[in-house]
Structures are given as C-alpha cells and as structure tokens.
mmCIF file of C-alpha atoms in Angstrom:
data_model
loop_
_atom_site.group_PDB
_atom_site.id
_atom_site.type_symbol
_atom_site.label_atom_id
_atom_site.label_comp_id
_atom_site.label_asym_id
_atom_site.label_seq_id
_atom_site.Cartn_x
_atom_site.Cartn_y
_atom_site.Cartn_z
ATOM 1 C CA MET R 23 107.301 117.160 99.955
ATOM 2 C CA GLY R 24 109.074 114.708 102.257
ATOM 3 C CA GLU R 25 109.504 117.261 105.035
ATOM 4 C CA GLN R 26 105.845 118.294 104.693
ATOM 5 C CA GLN R 27 104.854 114.639 105.037
ATOM 6 C CA LEU R 28 106.904 114.263 108.223
ATOM 7 C CA VAL R 29 105.264 117.365 109.739
ATOM 8 C CA GLU R 30 101.802 115.998 108.908
ATOM 9 C CA ILE R 31 102.633 112.646 110.518
ATOM 10 C CA ALA R 32 104.020 114.394 113.610
ATOM 11 C CA LYS R 33 100.814 116.427 113.887
ATOM 12 C CA ALA R 34 98.681 113.278 113.755
ATOM 13 C CA LEU R 35 100.843 111.483 116.321
ATOM 14 C CA SER R 36 100.580 114.451 118.704
ATOM 15 C CA LYS R 37 96.798 113.957 119.037
ATOM 16 C CA SER R 38 97.104 110.864 121.287
ATOM 17 C CA ALA R 39 94.323 109.320 119.209
ATOM 18 C CA ARG R 40 92.675 105.934 119.846
ATOM 19 C CA ILE R 41 92.124 105.454 116.100
ATOM 20 C CA LEU R 42 94.767 106.612 113.611
ATOM 21 C CA ILE R 43 94.054 106.600 109.855
ATOM 22 C CA MET R 44 97.191 106.925 107.722
ATOM 23 C CA ASP R 45 96.667 107.530 103.988
ATOM 24 C CA GLU R 46 99.844 106.873 101.955
ATOM 25 C CA PRO R 47 102.062 108.104 104.832
ATOM 26 C CA THR R 48 105.325 107.016 103.184
ATOM 27 C CA SER R 49 104.659 108.299 99.655
ATOM 28 C CA ALA R 50 107.229 111.090 100.013
ATOM 29 C CA LEU R 51 109.639 109.433 102.463
ATOM 30 C CA SER R 52 113.014 107.802 101.934
ATOM 31 C CA PRO R 53 113.674 104.227 103.156
ATOM 32 C CA ALA R 54 115.294 105.485 106.363
ATOM 33 C CA GLU R 55 112.300 107.696 107.247
ATOM 34 C CA CYS R 56 109.923 104.838 106.353
ATOM 35 C CA GLU R 57 111.630 102.443 108.746
ATOM 36 C CA ARG R 58 111.482 105.037 111.518
ATOM 37 C CA LEU R 59 107.761 105.466 110.916
ATOM 38 C CA PHE R 60 107.222 101.691 110.942
ATOM 39 C CA ARG R 61 108.799 101.461 114.398
ATOM 40 C CA ILE R 62 106.421 104.154 115.639
ATOM 41 C CA ILE R 63 103.410 102.367 114.121
ATOM 42 C CA ARG R 64 104.336 99.070 115.773
ATOM 43 C CA GLN R 65 104.751 100.810 119.137
ATOM 44 C CA LEU R 66 101.382 102.574 118.797
ATOM 45 C CA ALA R 67 99.682 99.275 117.957
ATOM 46 C CA ALA R 68 101.347 97.633 120.958
ATOM 47 C CA ASP R 69 99.978 100.489 123.109
ATOM 48 C CA GLY R 70 96.427 99.778 121.932
ATOM 49 C CA VAL R 71 95.972 102.302 119.144
ATOM 50 C CA ALA R 72 93.804 101.020 116.276
ATOM 51 C CA ILE R 73 95.451 101.864 112.937
ATOM 52 C CA VAL R 74 94.020 101.918 109.430
ATOM 53 C CA TYR R 75 96.962 102.006 107.036
ATOM 54 C CA ILE R 76 96.186 102.873 103.402
ATOM 55 C CA SER R 77 98.963 102.229 100.910
ATOM 56 C CA HIS R 78 99.680 101.195 97.321
ATOM 57 C CA ARG R 79 103.022 99.778 98.447
ATOM 58 C CA ILE R 80 102.293 96.084 98.874
ATOM 59 C CA ASP R 81 105.529 95.342 100.750
ATOM 60 C CA GLU R 82 104.511 97.816 103.467
ATOM 61 C CA VAL R 83 101.104 96.174 103.840
ATOM 62 C CA MET R 84 102.735 92.747 104.093
ATOM 63 C CA HIS R 85 105.215 94.127 106.620
ATOM 64 C CA LEU R 86 102.804 95.948 108.941
ATOM 65 C CA ALA R 87 99.235 94.690 108.678
ATOM 66 C CA GLU R 88 97.398 91.943 110.541
ATOM 67 C CA ARG R 89 94.490 92.042 108.094
ATOM 68 C CA VAL R 90 94.222 93.429 104.580
ATOM 69 C CA THR R 91 91.164 94.813 102.786
ATOM 70 C CA VAL R 92 91.230 95.536 99.044
ATOM 71 C CA PHE R 93 88.939 97.930 97.187
ATOM 72 C CA ARG R 94 88.746 98.183 93.417
ATOM 73 C CA ASP R 95 86.708 100.771 91.504
ATOM 74 C CA GLY R 96 84.915 101.771 94.709
ATOM 75 C CA ARG R 97 83.896 98.229 95.612
ATOM 76 C CA HIS R 98 85.104 95.919 98.364
ATOM 77 C CA VAL R 99 86.690 92.838 96.791
ATOM 78 C CA MET R 100 88.664 91.123 99.571
ATOM 79 C CA THR R 101 89.376 91.043 103.289
ATOM 80 C CA LYS R 102 91.805 88.451 104.645
ATOM 81 C CA HIS R 103 94.180 87.826 107.508
ATOM 82 C CA MET R 104 97.761 88.281 106.374
ATOM 83 C CA ALA R 105 98.546 84.723 107.426
ATOM 84 C CA GLY R 106 96.105 83.480 104.798
ATOM 85 C CA THR R 107 97.239 85.481 101.783
ATOM 86 C CA ASP R 108 100.315 86.540 99.855
ATOM 87 C CA GLU R 109 101.531 89.453 97.755
ATOM 88 C CA ASN R 110 100.348 88.014 94.433
ATOM 89 C CA ALA R 111 96.819 87.498 95.757
ATOM 90 C CA ILE R 112 96.663 91.114 96.982
ATOM 91 C CA ILE R 113 97.911 92.473 93.654
ATOM 92 C CA SER R 114 95.485 90.336 91.664
ATOM 93 C CA ALA R 115 92.612 91.584 93.817
ATOM 94 C CA MET R 116 93.715 95.196 93.342
ATOM 95 C CA VAL R 117 94.042 95.142 89.561
ATOM 96 C CA GLY R 118 91.588 92.360 88.722
ATOM 97 C CA ARG R 119 94.220 90.224 87.038
ATOM 98 C CA ALA R 120 97.661 88.770 87.555
ATOM 99 C CA LEU R 121 100.369 91.392 87.116
ATOM 100 C CA LEU R 122 103.407 90.947 84.959
ATOM 101 C CA ASP R 123 106.722 90.458 86.698
ATOM 102 C CA THR R 124 108.393 93.778 87.524
ATOM 103 C CA SER R 125 111.941 92.489 87.777
ATOM 104 C CA HIS R 126 114.561 94.505 85.959
ATOM 105 C CA GLU R 127 113.890 94.778 82.258
ATOM 106 C CA VAL R 128 116.569 93.315 80.016
ATOM 107 C CA ARG R 129 117.276 96.183 77.623
ATOM 108 C CA ALA R 130 120.183 96.944 75.390
ATOM 109 C CA ILE R 131 122.400 99.634 76.875
ATOM 110 C CA PRO R 132 121.577 102.837 74.950
ATOM 111 C CA GLY R 133 124.262 103.911 72.514
ATOM 112 C CA GLY R 134 122.654 107.102 71.239
ATOM 113 C CA ASP R 135 124.237 110.508 70.985
ATOM 114 C CA THR R 136 124.527 112.658 74.117
ATOM 115 C CA VAL R 137 121.490 114.950 74.298
ATOM 116 C CA LEU R 138 121.918 116.645 77.695
ATOM 117 C CA SER R 139 125.148 117.443 79.535
ATOM 118 C CA VAL R 140 125.305 118.957 83.010
ATOM 119 C CA GLU R 141 128.609 120.272 84.360
ATOM 120 C CA ARG R 142 129.254 121.441 87.938
ATOM 121 C CA LEU R 143 125.570 122.222 88.544
ATOM 122 C CA SER R 144 125.080 124.211 91.759
ATOM 123 C CA LEU R 145 122.215 125.798 93.677
ATOM 124 C CA SER R 146 122.195 127.852 96.877
ATOM 125 C CA ARG R 147 119.512 129.782 98.750
ATOM 126 C CA PRO R 148 119.778 132.474 101.419
ATOM 127 C CA ASP R 149 119.037 131.667 105.040
ATOM 128 C CA ARG R 150 119.768 133.318 108.379
ATOM 129 C CA SER R 151 123.444 132.405 108.322
ATOM 130 C CA GLY R 152 124.174 133.294 104.688
ATOM 131 C CA TRP R 153 123.780 131.080 101.629
ATOM 132 C CA ARG R 154 122.834 127.432 102.117
ATOM 133 C CA THR R 155 124.189 125.045 99.492
ATOM 134 C CA LEU R 156 121.578 122.679 98.053
ATOM 135 C CA LEU R 157 123.589 121.430 95.046
ATOM 136 C CA ASP R 158 127.332 121.461 94.571
ATOM 137 C CA GLY R 159 129.267 120.202 91.554
ATOM 138 C CA VAL R 160 126.736 117.795 90.010
ATOM 139 C CA SER R 161 127.809 116.531 86.565
ATOM 140 C CA PHE R 162 126.396 113.909 84.189
ATOM 141 C CA ASP R 163 125.631 113.187 80.539
ATOM 142 C CA LEU R 164 122.333 111.805 79.238
ATOM 143 C CA ALA R 165 122.091 109.957 75.930
ATOM 144 C CA ALA R 166 119.151 109.557 73.600
ATOM 145 C CA GLY R 167 117.149 106.512 74.673
ATOM 146 C CA GLU R 168 118.723 106.388 78.137
ATOM 147 C CA VAL R 169 116.900 106.312 81.476
ATOM 148 C CA LEU R 170 119.071 107.939 84.149
ATOM 149 C CA GLY R 171 117.844 107.347 87.694
ATOM 150 C CA ILE R 172 118.597 109.720 90.556
ATOM 151 C CA GLY R 173 118.546 108.302 94.077
ATOM 152 C CA GLY R 174 119.319 109.544 97.560
ATOM 153 C CA LEU R 175 117.760 110.247 100.920
ATOM 154 C CA LEU R 176 115.233 112.939 101.741
ATOM 155 C CA GLY R 177 116.796 116.367 101.200
ATOM 156 C CA SER R 178 119.748 115.055 99.189
ATOM 157 C CA GLY R 179 119.097 117.395 96.252
ATOM 158 C CA ARG R 180 117.345 115.077 93.807
ATOM 159 C CA THR R 181 114.375 117.344 93.057
ATOM 160 C CA GLU R 182 116.623 120.417 92.996
ATOM 161 C CA ILE R 183 118.605 118.916 90.091
ATOM 162 C CA LEU R 184 115.479 118.674 87.947
ATOM 163 C CA GLU R 185 114.223 122.118 88.989
ATOM 164 C CA THR R 186 117.576 123.727 88.173
ATOM 165 C CA ILE R 187 117.710 122.105 84.743
ATOM 166 C CA PHE R 188 114.115 123.183 84.066
ATOM 167 C CA GLY R 189 114.738 126.780 85.132
ATOM 168 C CA CYS R 190 112.291 126.848 88.052
ATOM 169 C CA ALA R 191 114.685 126.491 91.014
ATOM 170 C CA GLU R 192 114.583 129.335 93.524
ATOM 171 C CA GLY R 193 117.995 130.692 94.497
ATOM 172 C CA ARG R 194 121.422 131.241 92.962
ATOM 173 C CA THR R 195 122.389 128.705 90.306
ATOM 174 C CA GLY R 196 125.695 127.881 88.654
ATOM 175 C CA GLY R 197 127.353 125.428 86.300
ATOM 176 C CA GLU R 198 126.771 124.705 82.643
ATOM 177 C CA ILE R 199 123.965 122.934 80.783
ATOM 178 C CA ARG R 200 124.491 121.812 77.184
ATOM 179 C CA LEU R 201 122.033 120.420 74.656
ATOM 180 C CA ASP R 202 123.596 118.533 71.754
ATOM 181 C CA GLY R 203 126.943 119.934 72.889
ATOM 182 C CA ALA R 204 125.867 123.594 72.698
ATOM 183 C CA PRO R 205 125.724 125.640 75.957
ATOM 184 C CA VAL R 206 122.248 126.932 76.849
ATOM 185 C CA GLU R 207 120.909 129.284 79.505
ATOM 186 C CA ILE R 208 117.622 128.168 80.994
ATOM 187 C CA ARG R 209 116.164 130.895 83.177
ATOM 188 C CA SER R 210 112.514 129.837 83.102
ATOM 189 C CA PRO R 211 110.267 126.851 82.336
ATOM 190 C CA ARG R 212 109.216 128.675 79.163
ATOM 191 C CA GLU R 213 112.807 128.569 77.890
ATOM 192 C CA ALA R 214 113.159 124.916 78.955
ATOM 193 C CA ARG R 215 110.034 123.973 77.033
ATOM 194 C CA ARG R 216 111.227 125.877 73.972
ATOM 195 C CA LEU R 217 114.467 123.856 74.095
ATOM 196 C CA GLY R 218 112.563 120.562 74.274
ATOM 197 C CA ILE R 219 112.787 119.852 78.019
ATOM 198 C CA ALA R 220 109.725 118.754 80.020
ATOM 199 C CA LEU R 221 109.299 118.280 83.792
ATOM 200 C CA VAL R 222 106.688 116.131 85.537
ATOM 201 C CA THR R 223 106.806 117.472 89.114
ATOM 202 C CA GLU R 224 106.593 115.369 92.271
ATOM 203 C CA ASP R 225 103.386 117.065 93.489
ATOM 204 C CA ARG R 226 100.893 116.656 90.664
ATOM 205 C CA LYS R 227 97.971 118.232 92.545
ATOM 206 C CA ALA R 228 99.783 121.443 93.514
ATOM 207 C CA GLU R 229 102.150 121.877 90.572
ATOM 208 C CA GLY R 230 101.169 119.570 87.726
ATOM 209 C CA LEU R 231 97.422 120.017 87.225
ATOM 210 C CA HIS R 232 94.593 122.509 87.267
ATOM 211 C CA LEU R 233 92.293 120.201 89.230
ATOM 212 C CA GLY R 234 89.095 122.070 88.410
ATOM 213 C CA ALA R 235 89.855 122.206 84.696
ATOM 214 C CA SER R 236 89.039 119.465 82.214
ATOM 215 C CA ILE R 237 91.400 116.831 80.853
ATOM 216 C CA THR R 238 91.341 118.731 77.547
ATOM 217 C CA ASP R 239 92.331 122.033 79.152
ATOM 218 C CA ASN R 240 95.161 120.424 81.128
ATOM 219 C CA ILE R 241 96.679 118.540 78.209
ATOM 220 C CA ALA R 242 96.367 121.484 75.797
ATOM 221 C CA LEU R 243 97.668 124.100 78.245
ATOM 222 C CA PRO R 244 101.350 124.162 77.139
ATOM 223 C CA LEU R 245 100.264 124.364 73.499
ATOM 224 C CA VAL R 246 97.337 126.788 73.615
ATOM 225 C CA SER R 247 99.279 129.451 71.706
ATOM 226 C CA ALA R 248 100.545 127.008 69.101
ATOM 227 C CA LEU R 249 97.043 125.663 68.494
ATOM 228 C CA SER R 250 95.386 129.098 68.366
ATOM 229 C CA ARG R 251 94.440 130.919 65.173
ATOM 230 C CA PHE R 252 94.193 134.700 64.951
ATOM 231 C CA GLY R 253 94.313 134.887 68.746
ATOM 232 C CA LEU R 254 91.399 132.490 69.220
ATOM 233 C CA ARG R 255 91.654 129.076 70.820
ATOM 234 C CA SER R 256 91.173 126.104 68.527
ATOM 235 C CA MET R 257 88.720 124.023 70.521
ATOM 236 C CA SER R 258 88.715 121.271 67.889
ATOM 237 C CA GLY R 259 92.524 121.135 67.902
ATOM 238 C CA GLU R 260 92.652 120.971 71.693
ATOM 239 C CA LYS R 261 90.048 118.205 71.811
ATOM 240 C CA ALA R 262 91.906 116.211 69.161
ATOM 241 C CA LEU R 263 95.135 116.576 71.155
ATOM 242 C CA ALA R 264 93.433 115.446 74.378
ATOM 243 C CA GLY R 265 91.707 112.554 72.643
ATOM 244 C CA ASP R 266 94.998 111.301 71.248
ATOM 245 C CA ALA R 267 96.624 111.491 74.707
ATOM 246 C CA VAL R 268 93.733 109.661 76.398
ATOM 247 C CA LYS R 269 93.940 106.888 73.814
ATOM 248 C CA ALA R 270 97.731 106.594 73.789
ATOM 249 C CA LEU R 271 98.123 106.624 77.594
ATOM 250 C CA VAL R 272 94.922 104.647 78.349
ATOM 251 C CA ILE R 273 93.566 107.399 80.612
ATOM 252 C CA ARG R 274 90.381 106.033 82.191
ATOM 253 C CA CYS R 275 87.752 108.776 82.211
ATOM 254 C CA ALA R 276 84.106 109.451 81.422
ATOM 255 C CA SER R 277 85.090 111.948 78.720
ATOM 256 C CA ILE R 278 87.878 114.382 77.889
ATOM 257 C CA GLU R 279 85.768 117.097 79.538
ATOM 258 C CA GLN R 280 85.922 115.379 82.941
ATOM 259 C CA PRO R 281 87.612 117.580 85.581
ATOM 260 C CA ALA R 282 91.156 116.371 86.302
ATOM 261 C CA GLY R 283 90.534 116.529 90.047
ATOM 262 C CA THR R 284 87.905 113.775 89.831
ATOM 263 C CA LEU R 285 90.299 111.241 88.304
ATOM 264 C CA SER R 286 92.200 108.600 90.251
ATOM 265 C CA GLY R 287 95.810 109.329 91.166
ATOM 266 C CA GLY R 288 97.163 107.127 88.401
ATOM 267 C CA ASN R 289 94.992 108.756 85.741
ATOM 268 C CA GLN R 290 95.872 112.232 87.017
ATOM 269 C CA GLN R 291 99.535 111.333 86.618
ATOM 270 C CA LYS R 292 98.903 110.147 83.065
ATOM 271 C CA VAL R 293 97.267 113.501 82.266
ATOM 272 C CA VAL R 294 100.359 115.339 83.531
ATOM 273 C CA ILE R 295 102.642 113.095 81.487
ATOM 274 C CA GLY R 296 100.362 113.429 78.456
ATOM 275 C CA LYS R 297 100.439 117.210 78.739
ATOM 276 C CA TRP R 298 104.216 117.264 78.443
ATOM 277 C CA LEU R 299 104.473 114.529 75.827
ATOM 278 C CA ALA R 300 102.188 116.629 73.649
ATOM 279 C CA THR R 301 105.017 119.199 73.458
ATOM 280 C CA ARG R 302 107.223 116.510 71.849
ATOM 281 C CA PRO R 303 110.166 116.921 74.248
ATOM 282 C CA ARG R 304 113.662 115.573 73.667
ATOM 283 C CA VAL R 305 114.411 115.363 77.419
ATOM 284 C CA LEU R 306 111.786 114.195 79.926
ATOM 285 C CA LEU R 307 112.388 114.840 83.641
ATOM 286 C CA LEU R 308 110.210 112.676 85.918
ATOM 287 C CA ASP R 309 110.087 113.440 89.650
ATOM 288 C CA GLU R 310 108.507 110.540 91.597
ATOM 289 C CA PRO R 311 106.393 109.485 88.569
ATOM 290 C CA THR R 312 104.492 106.715 90.416
ATOM 291 C CA ARG R 313 103.919 108.348 93.808
ATOM 292 C CA GLY R 314 100.537 107.472 95.298
ATOM 293 C CA ILE R 315 99.218 105.375 92.409
ATOM 294 C CA ASP R 316 98.081 101.760 92.336
ATOM 295 C CA VAL R 317 100.177 98.874 91.103
ATOM 296 C CA GLY R 318 98.304 98.561 87.826
ATOM 297 C CA ALA R 319 98.845 102.212 86.872
ATOM 298 C CA LYS R 320 102.440 101.947 88.053
ATOM 299 C CA ARG R 321 103.069 99.047 85.682
ATOM 300 C CA GLU R 322 101.542 101.047 82.818
ATOM 301 C CA ILE R 323 103.807 104.019 83.525
ATOM 302 C CA TYR R 324 106.842 101.711 83.640
ATOM 303 C CA ASP R 325 105.889 100.337 80.240
ATOM 304 C CA LEU R 326 105.418 103.880 78.933
ATOM 305 C CA ILE R 327 108.875 104.936 80.156
ATOM 306 C CA PHE R 328 110.500 101.955 78.435
ATOM 307 C CA ARG R 329 108.557 102.617 75.237
ATOM 308 C CA LEU R 330 109.543 106.297 75.195
ATOM 309 C CA ALA R 331 113.188 105.411 75.827
ATOM 310 C CA GLY R 332 112.991 102.880 73.000
ATOM 311 C CA GLU R 333 111.812 105.693 70.719
ATOM 312 C CA GLY R 334 114.920 107.720 71.597
ATOM 313 C CA LEU R 335 113.631 110.040 74.327
ATOM 314 C CA ALA R 336 116.256 110.926 76.953
ATOM 315 C CA ILE R 337 114.700 110.431 80.415
ATOM 316 C CA VAL R 338 115.710 111.291 83.988
ATOM 317 C CA VAL R 339 113.767 109.614 86.814
ATOM 318 C CA VAL R 340 113.886 110.634 90.470
ATOM 319 C CA SER R 341 112.424 107.986 92.785
ATOM 320 C CA SER R 342 112.363 107.253 96.506
ATOM 321 C CA GLU R 343 111.451 103.617 95.797
ATOM 322 C CA MET R 344 114.640 101.600 95.485
ATOM 323 C CA PRO R 345 113.129 98.681 93.495
ATOM 324 C CA GLU R 346 111.626 101.191 91.061
ATOM 325 C CA LEU R 347 114.960 102.957 90.625
ATOM 326 C CA LEU R 348 116.730 99.670 89.909
ATOM 327 C CA HIS R 349 113.943 98.497 87.615
ATOM 328 C CA LEU R 350 113.868 101.574 85.400
ATOM 329 C CA SER R 351 117.405 102.891 85.251
ATOM 330 C CA ASP R 352 120.255 102.277 82.824
ATOM 331 C CA ARG R 353 122.500 104.220 85.198
ATOM 332 C CA ILE R 354 121.877 105.654 88.671
ATOM 333 C CA LEU R 355 123.234 108.951 90.005
ATOM 334 C CA VAL R 356 123.340 108.827 93.818
ATOM 335 C CA MET R 357 123.090 112.083 95.779
ATOM 336 C CA THR R 358 123.996 112.859 99.387
ATOM 337 C CA GLU R 359 123.742 116.269 101.078
ATOM 338 C CA GLY R 360 123.544 118.071 97.743
ATOM 339 C CA ARG R 361 126.600 116.414 96.279
ATOM 340 C CA GLN R 362 127.154 113.630 93.787
ATOM 341 C CA ALA R 363 128.187 110.505 95.709
ATOM 342 C CA GLY R 364 128.461 108.131 92.770
ATOM 343 C CA LEU R 365 127.256 107.205 89.297
ATOM 344 C CA LEU R 366 126.469 103.501 89.006
ATOM 345 C CA ALA R 367 126.104 101.426 85.876
ATOM 346 C CA ARG R 368 123.164 99.023 85.794
ATOM 347 C CA ALA R 369 125.371 95.986 86.384
ATOM 348 C CA GLU R 370 126.928 97.367 89.593
ATOM 349 C CA ALA R 371 123.787 98.924 91.084
ATOM 350 C CA SER R 372 122.076 97.331 94.087
ATOM 351 C CA GLU R 373 120.008 98.546 97.032
ATOM 352 C CA GLU R 374 122.957 98.029 99.364
ATOM 353 C CA ARG R 375 125.390 99.927 97.128
ATOM 354 C CA ILE R 376 122.991 102.835 96.634
ATOM 355 C CA MET R 377 122.357 103.136 100.376
ATOM 356 C CA GLN R 378 126.087 103.043 101.120
ATOM 357 C CA LEU R 379 126.628 105.975 98.799
ATOM 358 C CA ALA R 380 123.491 107.870 99.886
ATOM 359 C CA ALA R 381 124.191 107.761 103.629
ATOM 360 C CA PRO R 382 125.425 111.182 104.856
ATOM 361 C CA ARG R 383 128.933 111.265 106.282
ATOM 362 C CA ARG R 384 130.224 113.475 109.041
ATOM 363 C CA GLY R 385 131.172 116.871 107.671
ATOM 364 C CA ASP R 386 129.065 116.540 104.478
ATOM 365 C CA ALA R 387 126.642 119.332 105.331
ATOM 366 C CA ARG R 388 128.125 122.661 104.268
ATOM 367 C CA THR R 389 127.161 126.293 104.101
ATOM 368 C CA ALA R 390 128.366 128.620 101.375
ATOM 369 C CA ALA R 391 129.817 131.934 102.424
#
C-alpha cells in the first residue's frame, strides 16, 4: 500500500500541474516518507502551485496549511486562517463536539495466559536473483487482554507478519505458531478463522469489503454456512447478526441493506471489524485500523480496541501513526528490514526510541540463497 501511494504521488507530481489536489496522501506512508513529501509540497507552493490538501491528520493540516476548511456530513462548517485557529477548534468543527483526550490510556498491564506464540517466523518470495527475505526470525508471545503494537518503516515487514499468521502470505514461510501452547499449521485464512484468528486488512476497499454488497451481506459473509439451514441461507439470522453489529459498533447507516461502498471510511472500517467480531475470535489482527478515517471514528475504534482487550481478546495492531501506536499498545514490536529490532514495554516506549530501532542500518537488507 505504501509503495502504491508513493507511485501515485510521483505520477501526480510529474504532471507539472498549476493546481494539485492531494486526498489523504500520507495515509499509507511512514513518518520518514511523510516528511519527504512535506518538503516537496512546500517547494511546490513556493513555486506557485496551488494545493488543496485533504487529510484527517490534524497535525499535518496544522503543519502545512495556510487556511483550513472543515466539512461535516456534507456541509461546510468552517473556514479560517491557521493563524486564527488551533487544533481543538478544528477537531470540534469536524466532529461537532469537543473530543476526549487521546493521551495514553492508563490500563493495568495484562496478566492473562499466553494465547498466541510466534517463534522464528520467516517469509521469502522469489525474485530475479533468487529468494528475497521479507521476514526473518520474528518471535513474540501475545497474552489474553494484551494489545501488541507493531511499528517500523515502510517495507519493514509489519503487514507480512499478520499475513503469515493468518495464512494468506504469498511465498515460502517458516517458523512455528502456537495457540494455547499447541503448535498449529495455518495454510489458509479458512484454517485461521477456524482456529479463532481474525485479520482486518490495511486496504478495506480492496480486501476487506464487497463494496456493492449490503452491510448485512458483508457482516454475515464469514458465517453464511454456520447460519444456513438445509443448504439455504437464513436471511433472518443474517439480518439479526448485522443489526447487532450496527448497534454495538454504532455504524451510521440508513439501514442494514445499505451498500457498504456508500458508507464513510470510518463506517466501512466498522463493518469490516464487525464482520470479524461476529466470528468470536480469540486473536484479532488489525492492520492500520484507523487509516483514512476522521478523528471521531478513530476515537470510537480506540475505545472499541480497549473494550475488547478488557474482555480478554488478544490483539495485534500495526500502525504507521506513532502517537496511535503509543496510545494503544501494551508492548511494541519494532521491525526493520524484515527483522525484529526490539520489543519495548509501555514504560520504555517513545517516538524517539521506536525510530532509533526502526531506522535501517548498513548491511540490514539481505537476500536468501
């Protein structure tokens, strides 16, 4: 996703345009790539290019913009010069109310039993020169009620960890995965789901949803067989399941028959999460769970993650947003060039420490024979 985003930005920059509209350009980028893009934006503005920059990341708007315009529910609610406003005013205009503080939650350190153990996880794929190593020797334990964050730069192997655990990674895999101490082989998402593992992918439109299908169809999809009787779909059972998910996750929609593609980004993400929660997983893998959604929906998903962890669900969160990673995680696994660079407890984690570990070092990139 991050590399695709960089290609799209490069294509737009190659047009020598007088007006450049950028819609969530940093949603899939790491902090280093974001800062590089910001330098380009400032240079383009200095050269006379008019730029419309659309983002849910308030710090970016504060950092780059000369004026800010806020829309809410399709209506214009505010336009101000940056010199005459602040972050709280922008957030209040976006969500229609003051937002709760998103500083790190004070939670008891989970002391539940180990649910998931990963030992020496590896992944490699063929290329022109042989086999390219994407993961090498990744190991960690995940306890019931714990939120384990995974951080690192673009291409560091974060998504590949989740895909390998879920059985959908392309290539040659190795290592051992254990659930409740017992070794398991996960060769497909079907097997992962049967074992109680769920994955919310980073690209909800391409991989997480059937955009033309209804909310009901999307939420019921993993459980169609379980809900069916004598080979026939239980429409009442599917509607009841969808209705419960809409109520529990506060999915804003006209009805449960509304096509998923017509929902806002935040509500689409809630449908994806609701679909997997309906399977009653024991391990929930979240890849960029708040990408491209507004601050109100982001806060709701944070609250949901904490509530699920409080109920004993073991959760892994991959995020490119450093404040989000620090806010959500009990521990943080830092990746660099496909390898585990460190595993930080909450008390020792900071943006500076994570970036020190995540920065590639000379000789890190390797190719398997």
